[in-house]
Coordinates of N, CA and C in Angstrom, one line a residue:
X514 N 58.5 88.2 126.2 CA 58.9 89.3 125.3 C 58.0 90.5 125.6
X515 N 58.6 91.7 125.4 CA 57.9 92.9 125.7 C 57.2 93.4 124.5
X516 N 56.0 93.8 124.7 CA 55.2 94.3 123.6 C 55.0 95.8 123.7
X517 N 55.6 96.5 122.9 CA 55.5 98.0 122.9 C 55.0 98.5 121.6
X518 N 54.3 99.6 121.7 CA 53.7 100.2 120.5 C 54.7 101.2 119.8
X519 N 55.7 101.6 120.5 CA 56.7 102.6 120.0 C 57.8 101.9 119.3
X520 N 58.9 102.7 119.2 CA 60.1 102.2 118.5 C 60.8 101.2 119.5
X521 N 61.2 100.1 118.9 CA 61.9 99.1 119.7 C 63.2 98.7 119.1
X522 N 64.1 98.1 119.8 CA 65.3 97.5 119.4 C 65.5 96.1 120.0
X523 N 65.3 95.1 119.1 CA 65.4 93.7 119.5 C 64.4 93.3 120.6
X524 N 63.2 93.7 120.3 CA 62.1 93.4 121.2 C 61.9 94.1 122.5
X525 N 62.8 95.1 122.7 CA 62.7 95.9 123.9 C 62.6 97.4 123.5
X526 N 61.8 98.1 124.3 CA 61.7 99.6 124.0 C 63.0 100.3 124.2
X527 N 63.1 101.5 123.6 CA 64.3 102.2 123.6 C 64.6 102.7 125.0
X528 N 65.9 103.0 125.2 CA 66.4 103.4 126.5 C 65.8 104.8 126.9
X529 N 65.6 105.0 128.1 CA 65.1 106.2 128.6 C 63.9 106.1 129.5
X530 N 63.2 105.0 129.4 CA 62.0 104.7 130.3 C 62.4 104.1 131.6
X531 N 61.5 104.1 132.6 CA 61.8 103.5 133.9 C 61.6 102.0 133.8
X532 N 62.0 101.4 134.9 CA 61.9 99.9 135.0 C 60.7 99.6 135.8
X533 N 59.8 98.8 135.2 CA 58.5 98.4 135.8 C 58.7 96.9 136.2
X534 N 58.9 96.6 137.5 CA 59.1 95.3 138.0 C 57.9 94.4 137.7
X535 N 56.7 94.8 138.0 CA 55.6 94.0 137.8 C 55.3 93.6 136.3
X536 N 55.6 94.6 135.5 CA 55.5 94.3 134.0 C 56.6 93.3 133.6
X537 N 57.8 93.5 134.1 CA 58.8 92.6 133.8 C 58.6 91.1 134.2
X538 N 58.1 91.0 135.5 CA 57.8 89.7 136.0 C 56.7 88.9 135.3
X539 N 55.8 89.7 134.7 CA 54.7 89.1 134.0 C 55.0 88.7 132.5
X540 N 56.1 89.1 132.0 CA 56.5 88.7 130.6 C 56.7 87.2 130.5
X541 N 56.2 86.7 129.4 CA 56.4 85.2 129.1 C 57.8 84.8 129.2
X542 N 58.7 85.6 128.7 CA 60.1 85.2 128.7 C 60.7 85.1 130.1
X543 N 60.3 86.0 131.0 CA 60.7 86.0 132.4 C 60.1 84.8 133.1
X544 N 58.9 84.5 132.8 CA 58.2 83.3 133.5 C 58.9 82.0 133.1
X545 N 59.2 81.8 131.8 CA 59.8 80.6 131.3 C 61.2 80.5 131.8
X546 N 61.9 81.6 132.0 CA 63.3 81.6 132.5 C 63.3 81.2 133.9
X547 N 62.3 81.7 134.7 CA 62.2 81.3 136.1 C 61.9 79.8 136.2
X548 N 61.0 79.3 135.4 CA 60.8 77.9 135.4 C 62.0 77.0 135.1
X549 N 62.8 77.5 134.1 CA 64.0 76.8 133.8 C 65.0 76.8 134.9
X550 N 65.0 77.9 135.7 CA 65.8 78.0 136.9 C 65.4 77.0 137.9
X551 N 64.1 76.9 138.1 CA 63.6 75.9 139.1 C 63.8 74.5 138.7
X552 N 63.6 74.2 137.4 CA 63.9 72.8 136.9 C 65.3 72.4 137.1
X553 N 66.2 73.3 136.7 CA 67.7 73.0 136.9 C 68.0 72.8 138.4
X554 N 67.4 73.5 139.2 CA 67.6 73.4 140.7 C 67.2 72.0 141.1
X555 N 66.0 71.6 140.7 CA 65.5 70.3 141.1 C 66.4 69.1 140.6
X556 N 66.9 69.2 139.4 CA 67.7 68.2 138.8 C 69.0 68.0 139.6
X557 N 69.8 69.1 139.7 CA 71.1 68.9 140.3 C 71.0 68.7 141.9
X558 N 69.9 69.3 142.5 CA 69.7 69.1 143.9 C 69.3 67.7 144.2
X559 N 68.5 67.1 143.4 CA 68.0 65.7 143.6 C 69.2 64.7 143.5
X560 N 70.0 64.9 142.5 CA 71.2 64.0 142.4 C 72.2 64.2 143.5
X561 N 72.4 65.5 143.8 CA 73.4 65.8 144.8 C 73.1 65.2 146.2
X562 N 71.8 65.3 146.6 CA 71.3 64.8 147.9 C 71.0 63.3 147.9
X563 N 70.4 62.8 146.9 CA 70.0 61.4 146.9 C 70.4 60.6 145.7
X564 N 71.3 61.1 144.9 CA 71.7 60.4 143.7 C 72.8 59.4 143.9
X565 N 73.4 59.3 145.1 CA 74.4 58.3 145.3 C 74.0 57.5 146.6
X566 N 74.0 56.2 146.5 CA 73.7 55.3 147.6 C 74.7 54.2 147.7
X567 N 74.8 53.6 148.9 CA 75.7 52.4 149.1 C 74.9 51.2 148.7
X568 N 75.5 50.3 148.0 CA 74.9 49.0 147.7 C 75.3 48.0 148.8
X569 N 74.5 46.9 148.9 CA 74.8 45.9 150.0 C 76.1 45.2 149.7
X570 N 76.6 45.2 148.5 CA 77.8 44.5 148.2 C 79.1 45.4 148.2
X571 N 78.9 46.7 148.3 CA 80.0 47.7 148.2 C 79.8 48.8 149.2
X572 N 80.7 49.2 150.0 CA 80.6 50.3 150.9 C 80.7 51.7 150.1
X573 N 81.1 51.7 148.9 CA 81.3 52.9 148.1 C 80.0 53.3 147.6
X574 N 79.7 54.6 147.7 CA 78.4 55.2 147.1 C 78.5 55.2 145.6
X575 N 77.4 54.7 145.0 CA 77.3 54.6 143.6 C 76.1 55.4 143.1
X576 N 76.1 55.8 141.8 CA 75.0 56.6 141.2 C 73.8 55.7 141.2
X577 N 72.6 56.2 141.4 CA 71.4 55.4 141.4 C 71.0 55.0 140.0
X578 N 71.6 55.7 139.0 CA 71.2 55.4 137.6 C 72.2 54.3 137.1
X579 N 71.8 53.1 137.4 CA 72.6 51.9 136.9 C 74.1 52.0 137.4
X580 N 74.3 52.6 138.5 CA 75.6 52.8 139.1 C 76.6 53.4 138.1
X581 N 76.1 54.3 137.2 CA 76.9 55.0 136.2 C 77.1 56.4 136.8
X582 N 78.3 56.6 137.3 CA 78.7 57.9 137.9 C 78.8 59.0 136.8
X583 N 79.1 58.6 135.6 CA 79.2 59.6 134.6 C 77.8 60.2 134.3
X584 N 76.7 59.5 134.4 CA 75.4 60.0 134.2 C 75.0 61.0 135.3
X585 N 75.4 60.7 136.5 CA 75.1 61.6 137.6 C 75.9 62.9 137.5
X586 N 77.2 62.8 137.1 CA 78.1 63.9 137.0 C 77.6 64.8 135.9
X587 N 77.2 64.2 134.8 CA 76.7 65.0 133.6 C 75.5 65.8 134.0
X588 N 74.5 65.1 134.7 CA 73.3 65.8 135.0 C 73.6 66.9 136.0
X589 N 74.5 66.7 137.0 CA 74.8 67.8 137.9 C 75.5 69.0 137.2
X590 N 76.4 68.7 136.3 CA 77.1 69.8 135.6 C 76.1 70.6 134.8
X591 N 75.3 69.9 134.0 CA 74.3 70.6 133.2 C 73.3 71.4 134.0
X592 N 72.9 70.8 135.2 CA 72.0 71.6 136.0 C 72.6 72.8 136.7
X593 N 73.8 72.7 137.2 CA 74.4 73.8 137.8 C 74.7 74.9 136.9
X594 N 75.2 74.6 135.7 CA 75.5 75.7 134.7 C 74.1 76.3 134.3
X595 N 73.1 75.5 134.1 CA 71.8 76.1 133.7 C 71.2 77.0 134.8
X596 N 71.4 76.6 136.0 CA 70.9 77.4 137.1 C 71.6 78.7 137.2
X597 N 72.9 78.7 137.0 CA 73.7 80.0 137.0 C 73.4 80.8 135.8
X598 N 73.2 80.2 134.7 CA 72.9 80.9 133.4 C 71.5 81.6 133.5
X599 N 70.6 80.9 134.1 CA 69.2 81.6 134.3 C 69.3 82.8 135.1
X600 N 70.1 82.8 136.2 CA 70.3 84.0 137.0 C 71.0 85.1 136.2
X601 N 72.0 84.7 135.4 CA 72.7 85.7 134.6 C 71.8 86.4 133.6
X602 N 71.0 85.5 132.9 CA 70.2 86.1 131.8 C 69.0 86.8 132.4
X603 N 68.6 86.5 133.6 CA 67.5 87.4 134.2 C 68.1 88.8 134.5
X604 N 69.3 88.8 135.0 CA 69.9 90.1 135.2 C 70.1 90.9 133.9
X605 N 70.5 90.1 132.8 CA 70.7 90.7 131.5 C 69.4 91.3 131.0
X606 N 68.3 90.5 131.2 CA 67.0 91.0 130.7 C 66.6 92.3 131.4
X607 N 67.0 92.5 132.6 CA 66.7 93.7 133.3 C 67.6 94.9 132.8
X608 N 68.8 94.5 132.4 CA 69.7 95.6 132.0 C 69.5 96.0 130.5
X609 N 69.0 95.1 129.7 CA 68.9 95.3 128.2 C 68.1 96.6 127.9
X610 N 66.9 96.9 128.6 CA 66.2 98.1 128.2 C 67.0 99.4 128.5
X611 N 68.0 99.3 129.3 CA 68.8 100.5 129.6 C 70.0 100.7 128.7
X612 N 70.2 99.7 127.7 CA 71.3 99.8 126.7 C 70.8 100.8 125.6
X613 N 71.6 101.8 125.4 CA 71.2 102.8 124.4 C 71.8 102.4 123.0
X614 N 72.8 101.5 123.0 CA 73.4 101.0 121.8 C 72.7 99.8 121.3
X615 N 72.2 99.9 120.0 CA 71.5 98.7 119.5 C 72.5 97.5 119.2
X616 N 73.8 97.8 119.0 CA 74.7 96.7 118.7 C 74.9 95.9 120.0
X617 N 74.9 96.6 121.2 CA 75.1 95.9 122.4 C 73.9 95.0 122.7
X618 N 72.7 95.5 122.4 CA 71.5 94.7 122.5 C 71.5 93.4 121.6
X619 N 72.1 93.6 120.4 CA 72.2 92.5 119.4 C 73.1 91.4 120.0
X620 N 74.2 91.8 120.6 CA 75.1 90.8 121.2 C 74.4 90.1 122.3
X621 N 73.6 90.8 123.1 CA 73.0 90.2 124.3 C 71.9 89.2 123.8
X622 N 71.2 89.5 122.7 CA 70.2 88.6 122.2 C 70.9 87.4 121.5
X623 N 72.0 87.7 120.9 CA 72.7 86.5 120.2 C 73.3 85.6 121.3
X624 N 73.7 86.1 122.4 CA 74.2 85.3 123.5 C 73.1 84.4 124.1
X625 N 71.9 85.0 124.2 CA 70.8 84.3 124.7 C 70.3 83.2 123.8
X626 N 70.3 83.6 122.5 CA 69.9 82.6 121.5 C 70.9 81.4 121.4
X627 N 72.1 81.7 121.4 CA 73.1 80.6 121.3 C 73.1 79.7 122.5
X628 N 73.1 80.3 123.7 CA 73.2 79.5 124.9 C 71.9 78.7 125.0
X629 N 70.7 79.3 124.8 CA 69.5 78.6 124.9 C 69.4 77.4 124.0
X630 N 69.8 77.6 122.7 CA 69.8 76.5 121.8 C 70.7 75.4 122.1
X631 N 71.9 75.7 122.6 CA 72.9 74.7 123.0 C 72.3 73.9 124.2
X632 N 71.8 74.6 125.2 CA 71.3 73.9 126.4 C 70.1 73.1 126.2
X633 N 69.3 73.5 125.2 CA 68.1 72.7 124.8 C 68.6 71.3 124.3
X634 N 69.7 71.3 123.5 CA 70.2 70.0 123.1 C 70.9 69.3 124.2
X635 N 71.6 69.9 125.1 CA 72.3 69.2 126.2 C 71.3 68.7 127.2
X636 N 70.1 69.3 127.4 CA 69.1 68.8 128.2 C 68.5 67.6 127.6
X637 N 68.3 67.6 126.3 CA 67.8 66.4 125.6 C 68.8 65.2 125.7
X638 N 70.1 65.5 125.6 CA 71.0 64.4 125.9 C 70.9 63.9 127.3
X639 N 70.8 64.8 128.2 CA 70.7 64.4 129.7 C 69.5 63.6 129.9
X640 N 68.4 64.0 129.3 CA 67.1 63.2 129.5 C 67.3 61.8 128.9
X641 N 67.8 61.7 127.7 CA 68.0 60.4 127.1 C 69.0 59.5 127.9
X642 N 70.0 60.1 128.4 CA 71.0 59.4 129.2 C 70.4 58.9 130.5
X643 N 69.7 59.7 131.3 CA 69.2 59.3 132.6 C 68.0 58.3 132.4
X644 N 67.2 58.5 131.4 CA 66.1 57.6 131.1 C 66.6 56.2 130.8
X645 N 67.6 56.2 129.9 CA 68.1 54.9 129.5 C 68.9 54.2 130.7
X646 N 69.6 54.9 131.5 CA 70.3 54.3 132.6 C 69.3 53.9 133.7
X647 N 68.3 54.6 133.9 CA 67.3 54.2 134.9 C 66.5 53.0 134.4
X648 N 66.3 52.9 133.1 CA 65.6 51.7 132.6 C 66.4 50.5 132.7
X649 N 67.7 50.6 132.7 CA 68.7 49.5 132.9 C 68.9 49.1 134.4
X650 N 68.4 49.9 135.3 CA 68.6 49.6 136.7 C 67.5 48.6 137.1
X651 N 67.9 47.4 137.4 CA 66.9 46.3 137.7 C 66.7 46.2 139.2
X652 N 67.7 46.4 140.0 CA 67.6 46.3 141.4 C 67.4 47.7 142.0
X653 N 66.2 48.0 142.3 CA 65.8 49.3 142.8 C 65.5 49.3 144.3
X654 N 65.8 48.2 144.9 CA 65.6 48.1 146.4 C 66.6 49.0 147.1
X655 N 66.0 49.8 147.9 CA 66.9 50.8 148.7 C 67.3 52.0 147.9
X656 N 66.8 52.2 146.7 CA 67.1 53.3 145.9 C 66.0 54.4 146.0
X657 N 66.3 55.7 146.1 CA 65.2 56.7 146.1 C 64.6 56.8 144.7
X658 N 63.6 56.0 144.5 CA 62.9 56.0 143.2 C 62.3 57.4 142.9
X659 N 61.7 58.0 143.8 CA 61.1 59.3 143.6 C 62.1 60.4 143.1
X660 N 63.3 60.4 143.7 CA 64.3 61.3 143.3 C 64.7 61.0 141.9
X661 N 64.9 59.7 141.6 CA 65.3 59.3 140.2 C 64.3 59.7 139.2
X662 N 63.0 59.5 139.5 CA 61.9 59.8 138.5 C 61.8 61.4 138.4
X663 N 62.0 62.1 139.5 CA 61.9 63.5 139.4 C 63.0 64.1 138.6
X664 N 64.2 63.5 138.7 CA 65.3 64.0 137.9 C 65.1 63.8 136.4
X665 N 64.6 62.6 136.1 CA 64.3 62.3 134.6 C 63.2 63.2 134.1
X666 N 62.1 63.4 134.9 CA 61.0 64.2 134.5 C 61.4 65.7 134.3
X667 N 62.1 66.3 135.3 CA 62.5 67.7 135.1 C 63.6 67.9 134.1
X668 N 64.3 66.9 133.8 CA 65.2 67.0 132.6 C 64.4 67.1 131.3
X669 N 63.3 66.4 131.2 CA 62.5 66.5 130.1 C 61.8 67.8 130.0
X670 N 61.3 68.3 131.2 CA 60.7 69.7 131.2 C 61.7 70.8 130.8
X671 N 62.9 70.6 131.2 CA 63.9 71.6 130.8 C 64.1 71.7 129.3
X672 N 63.9 70.6 128.6 CA 64.0 70.6 127.1 C 63.0 71.6 126.6
X673 N 61.8 71.5 127.1 CA 60.7 72.4 126.6 C 61.0 73.8 127.0
X674 N 61.4 74.1 128.2 CA 61.5 75.5 128.6 C 62.7 76.2 127.9
X675 N 63.8 75.4 127.8 CA 64.9 76.0 127.0 C 64.6 76.1 125.5
X676 N 63.8 75.2 125.0 CA 63.4 75.4 123.6 C 62.5 76.6 123.4
X677 N 61.7 76.9 124.4 CA 60.8 78.1 124.3 C 61.7 79.4 124.4
X678 N 62.7 79.3 125.3 CA 63.6 80.5 125.4 C 64.4 80.7 124.1
X679 N 64.7 79.6 123.4 CA 65.4 79.7 122.2 C 64.5 80.4 121.1
X680 N 63.2 80.0 121.1 CA 62.3 80.6 120.2 C 62.1 82.1 120.5
X681 N 62.0 82.5 121.8 CA 61.8 83.9 122.1 C 63.0 84.7 121.7
X682 N 64.2 84.1 121.9 CA 65.4 84.9 121.5 C 65.5 85.0 120.0
X683 N 65.1 83.9 119.3 CA 65.1 84.0 117.8 C 64.2 85.0 117.3
X684 N 63.0 85.2 117.9 CA 62.0 86.2 117.5 C 62.6 87.6 117.7
X685 N 63.2 87.8 118.8 CA 63.8 89.1 119.1 C 65.0 89.4 118.2
X686 N 65.7 88.4 117.8 CA 66.8 88.6 116.9 C 66.3 88.9 115.5
X687 N 65.3 88.2 115.0 CA 64.8 88.5 113.7 C 64.0 89.9 113.7
X688 N 63.5 90.3 114.8 CA 62.8 91.6 114.8 C 63.8 92.7 114.6
X689 N 64.9 92.6 115.2 CA 66.0 93.6 115.0 C 65.5 94.9 115.5
X690 N 65.9 96.0 114.8 CA 65.6 97.3 115.2 C 64.5 97.8 114.3
X691 N 63.4 98.3 115.0 CA 62.3 98.8 114.3 C 62.5 100.3 114.1
X692 N 63.1 100.6 112.9 CA 63.6 102.0 112.7 C 62.5 102.8 111.9
X693 N 61.2 102.3 111.9 CA 60.2 103.1 111.2 C 59.9 104.4 111.8
X694 N 60.2 104.5 113.2 CA 59.9 105.7 113.9 C 61.2 106.3 114.4
X695 N 62.3 105.8 114.0 CA 63.6 106.3 114.5 C 64.1 107.4 113.5
X696 N 64.6 108.5 114.0 CA 65.2 109.5 113.1 C 66.5 108.9 112.5
X697 N 66.6 109.1 111.2 CA 67.8 108.5 110.5 C 68.5 109.7 109.9
X698 N 69.8 109.5 109.7 CA 70.7 110.5 109.0 C 71.4 109.8 107.9
X699 N 71.3 110.4 106.7 CA 72.0 109.8 105.6 C 73.1 110.8 105.2
X700 N 74.3 110.2 105.1 CA 75.5 111.0 104.7 C 75.4 111.4 103.2
X701 N 75.7 112.6 102.9 CA 75.7 113.0 101.5 C 76.7 112.3 100.7
X702 N 76.5 112.0 99.4 CA 77.5 111.3 98.6 C 78.8 112.1 98.5
X703 N 79.9 111.4 98.6 CA 81.2 112.1 98.6 C 81.5 112.5 97.2
X704 N 82.0 113.7 97.0 CA 82.4 114.2 95.7 C 83.9 114.2 95.6
X705 N 84.4 113.3 94.7 CA 85.9 113.2 94.6 C 86.5 114.2 93.7
X706 N 85.7 115.1 93.1 CA 86.2 116.0 92.1 C 86.4 117.4 92.8
X707 N 86.2 117.5 94.0 CA 86.4 118.8 94.7 C 87.4 118.6 95.9
X708 N 88.1 119.7 96.1 CA 89.1 119.6 97.2 C 88.4 119.9 98.6
X709 N 87.2 120.3 98.6 CA 86.5 120.6 99.8 C 85.7 119.4 100.3
X710 N 85.5 119.3 101.6 CA 84.5 118.2 102.0 C 83.1 118.6 101.5
X711 N 82.2 117.6 101.4 CA 80.9 117.9 100.9 C 80.1 118.9 101.7
X712 N 80.4 119.0 103.0 CA 79.6 119.9 103.8 C 80.0 121.3 103.6
X713 N 81.3 121.5 103.3 CA 81.9 122.9 103.2 C 82.2 123.3 101.8
X714 N 81.8 122.5 100.8 CA 82.1 122.9 99.4 C 81.4 124.1 99.0
X715 N 82.0 125.1 98.4 CA 81.2 126.3 97.9 C 80.2 126.0 96.8
X716 N 79.2 126.7 96.8 CA 78.1 126.4 95.8 C 78.6 126.7 94.4
X717 N 79.3 127.7 94.2 CA 79.9 128.0 92.8 C 81.2 128.8 93.0
X718 N 82.1 128.5 92.1 CA 83.3 129.2 92.1 C 83.8 129.4 90.6
X719 N 83.8 130.6 90.1 CA 84.3 130.9 88.8 C 85.4 131.9 88.8
X720 N 86.6 131.4 88.6 CA 87.8 132.4 88.7 C 87.8 133.3 87.5
X721 N 87.7 134.6 87.8 CA 87.7 135.7 86.7 C 88.8 136.7 87.1
X722 N 89.1 137.5 86.1 CA 90.1 138.6 86.3 C 89.4 139.7 87.0
X723 N 90.1 140.2 88.0 CA 89.5 141.3 88.9 C 89.5 142.6 88.1
X724 N 88.4 143.2 88.1 CA 88.2 144.5 87.4 C 87.8 145.6 88.4
X725 N 88.6 146.6 88.6 CA 88.3 147.6 89.6 C 87.0 148.3 89.2
X726 N 86.3 148.7 90.1 CA 85.0 149.4 89.9 C 85.2 150.9 90.1
X727 N 84.8 151.7 89.1 CA 84.9 153.2 89.2 C 83.6 153.7 89.7
X728 N 83.6 154.7 90.5 CA 82.4 155.3 91.0 C 82.3 156.8 90.6
X729 N 81.2 157.3 90.2 CA 80.9 158.6 89.8 C 80.8 159.5 91.0
X730 N 81.0 160.8 90.7 CA 81.0 161.8 91.8 C 79.6 161.9 92.4
X731 N 79.5 161.9 93.6 CA 78.2 162.0 94.2 C 77.7 163.5 94.2
X732 N 76.6 163.8 93.6 CA 76.1 165.2 93.6 C 75.8 165.6 95.0
X733 N 76.0 166.9 95.2 CA 75.7 167.5 96.5 C 75.1 168.9 96.3
X734 N 74.1 169.2 97.1 CA 73.5 170.5 97.0 C 74.3 171.6 97.8
X735 N 75.3 171.2 98.5 CA 76.1 172.2 99.2 C 77.1 172.9 98.2
X736 N 77.1 174.2 98.1 CA 78.0 174.8 97.1 C 79.5 174.5 97.5
X737 N 80.2 174.5 96.4 CA 81.6 174.2 96.6 C 82.3 175.3 97.3
X738 N 83.1 175.0 98.2 CA 83.9 176.0 99.0 C 85.3 176.1 98.4
X739 N 85.5 177.2 97.6 CA 86.8 177.4 97.0 C 87.7 178.0 98.0
X740 N 88.9 177.6 97.9 CA 89.9 178.1 98.9 C 90.2 179.6 98.7
X741 N 90.1 180.5 99.7 CA 90.3 181.9 99.6 C 91.8 182.2 99.8
X742 N 92.3 183.3 99.0 CA 93.7 183.7 99.2 C 93.9 184.2 100.6
X743 N 95.1 184.2 101.1 CA 95.3 184.8 102.4 C 95.1 186.3 102.5
X744 N 94.5 186.7 103.6 CA 94.2 188.1 103.7 C 95.4 189.0 103.9
X745 N 95.5 190.1 103.0 CA 96.6 191.0 103.0 C 96.1 192.4 103.3
X746 N 96.4 193.0 104.4 CA 95.9 194.4 104.7 C 96.4 195.4 103.7
X747 N 95.5 196.4 103.3 CA 95.9 197.5 102.4 C 96.4 198.7 103.2
X748 N 97.6 199.1 102.9 CA 98.2 200.3 103.7 C 97.3 201.5 103.5
X749 N 97.1 202.3 104.5 CA 96.3 203.6 104.3 C 97.1 204.6 103.4
X750 N 96.4 205.5 102.7 CA 97.1 206.5 101.9 C 97.8 207.5 102.8
X751 N 98.9 208.1 102.3 CA 99.6 209.1 103.1 C 98.7 210.3 103.5
X752 N 98.9 210.9 104.6 CA 98.1 212.0 105.1 C 98.6 213.3 104.3
X753 N 97.6 214.2 104.0 CA 97.9 215.5 103.3 C 98.2 216.5 104.4
X754 N 99.5 217.0 104.4 CA 100.0 218.0 105.4 C 100.0 219.4 104.8
X755 N 99.8 219.6 103.5 CA 99.8 221.0 102.9 C 101.2 221.5 102.6
X756 N 102.2 220.7 102.8 CA 103.6 221.1 102.6 C 103.9 221.0 101.1
X757 N 104.4 222.0 100.5 CA 104.7 222.0 99.1 C 106.2 222.2 99.0
X758 N 106.9 221.4 98.3 CA 108.3 221.6 98.2 C 108.7 222.8 97.4
X759 N 109.7 223.5 97.7 CA 110.0 224.7 97.0 C 110.5 224.4 95.6
X760 N 110.1 225.3 94.7 CA 110.5 225.1 93.3 C 111.6 226.0 93.0
X761 N 112.6 225.6 92.3 CA 113.7 226.4 91.9 C 113.7 226.7 90.5

């Protein structure tokens, strides 16, 4: 698990930072997942290569665990799926810090939690089955006893590693989103009594009758210019010629 001092989402720091390979490889979750990958490889590889031998009485190859082919097939199936799942979850662990959506991280952690829990139980069943079938195998002459014991032992170790992975996933799931340092936005309560959305509702609205405003005359220091009548020229008086009309 990643220990960060800032805001986190499901045990992983928020998206935006670079990927540190050395820090990732030193995480306990990564180490345990790699161990689970190795244990699964040992289990199905041991049975695939040395899990079937011919008996002196039959030319057909039989499972070394009390000649129970179902036990060998079960262990191979559980081991192969666990091997592939470890690779897939390692890739997912690398990709999770780059997820910006907290819901996607939640689904990734839930998938890890569910699969790890189920495989812890299936490995327990595998260990019990192989151990009981090996205990019932009385004639071990010509059988690869080291391969059989290694298969049983690493089946038991896988119970522990997948149980630890289940615990790590459970802690990450319970931690959830550390929103103490995350900016949050709260929607304003919706007002059902107004026709406007809450964001655009006017602060106040009082319908009143419109009253026109009258304005007084603005005083001015410039004298009023009265309109002048049109200019009419005055005719000159008649000239005095000294002529007197005759009197009768």
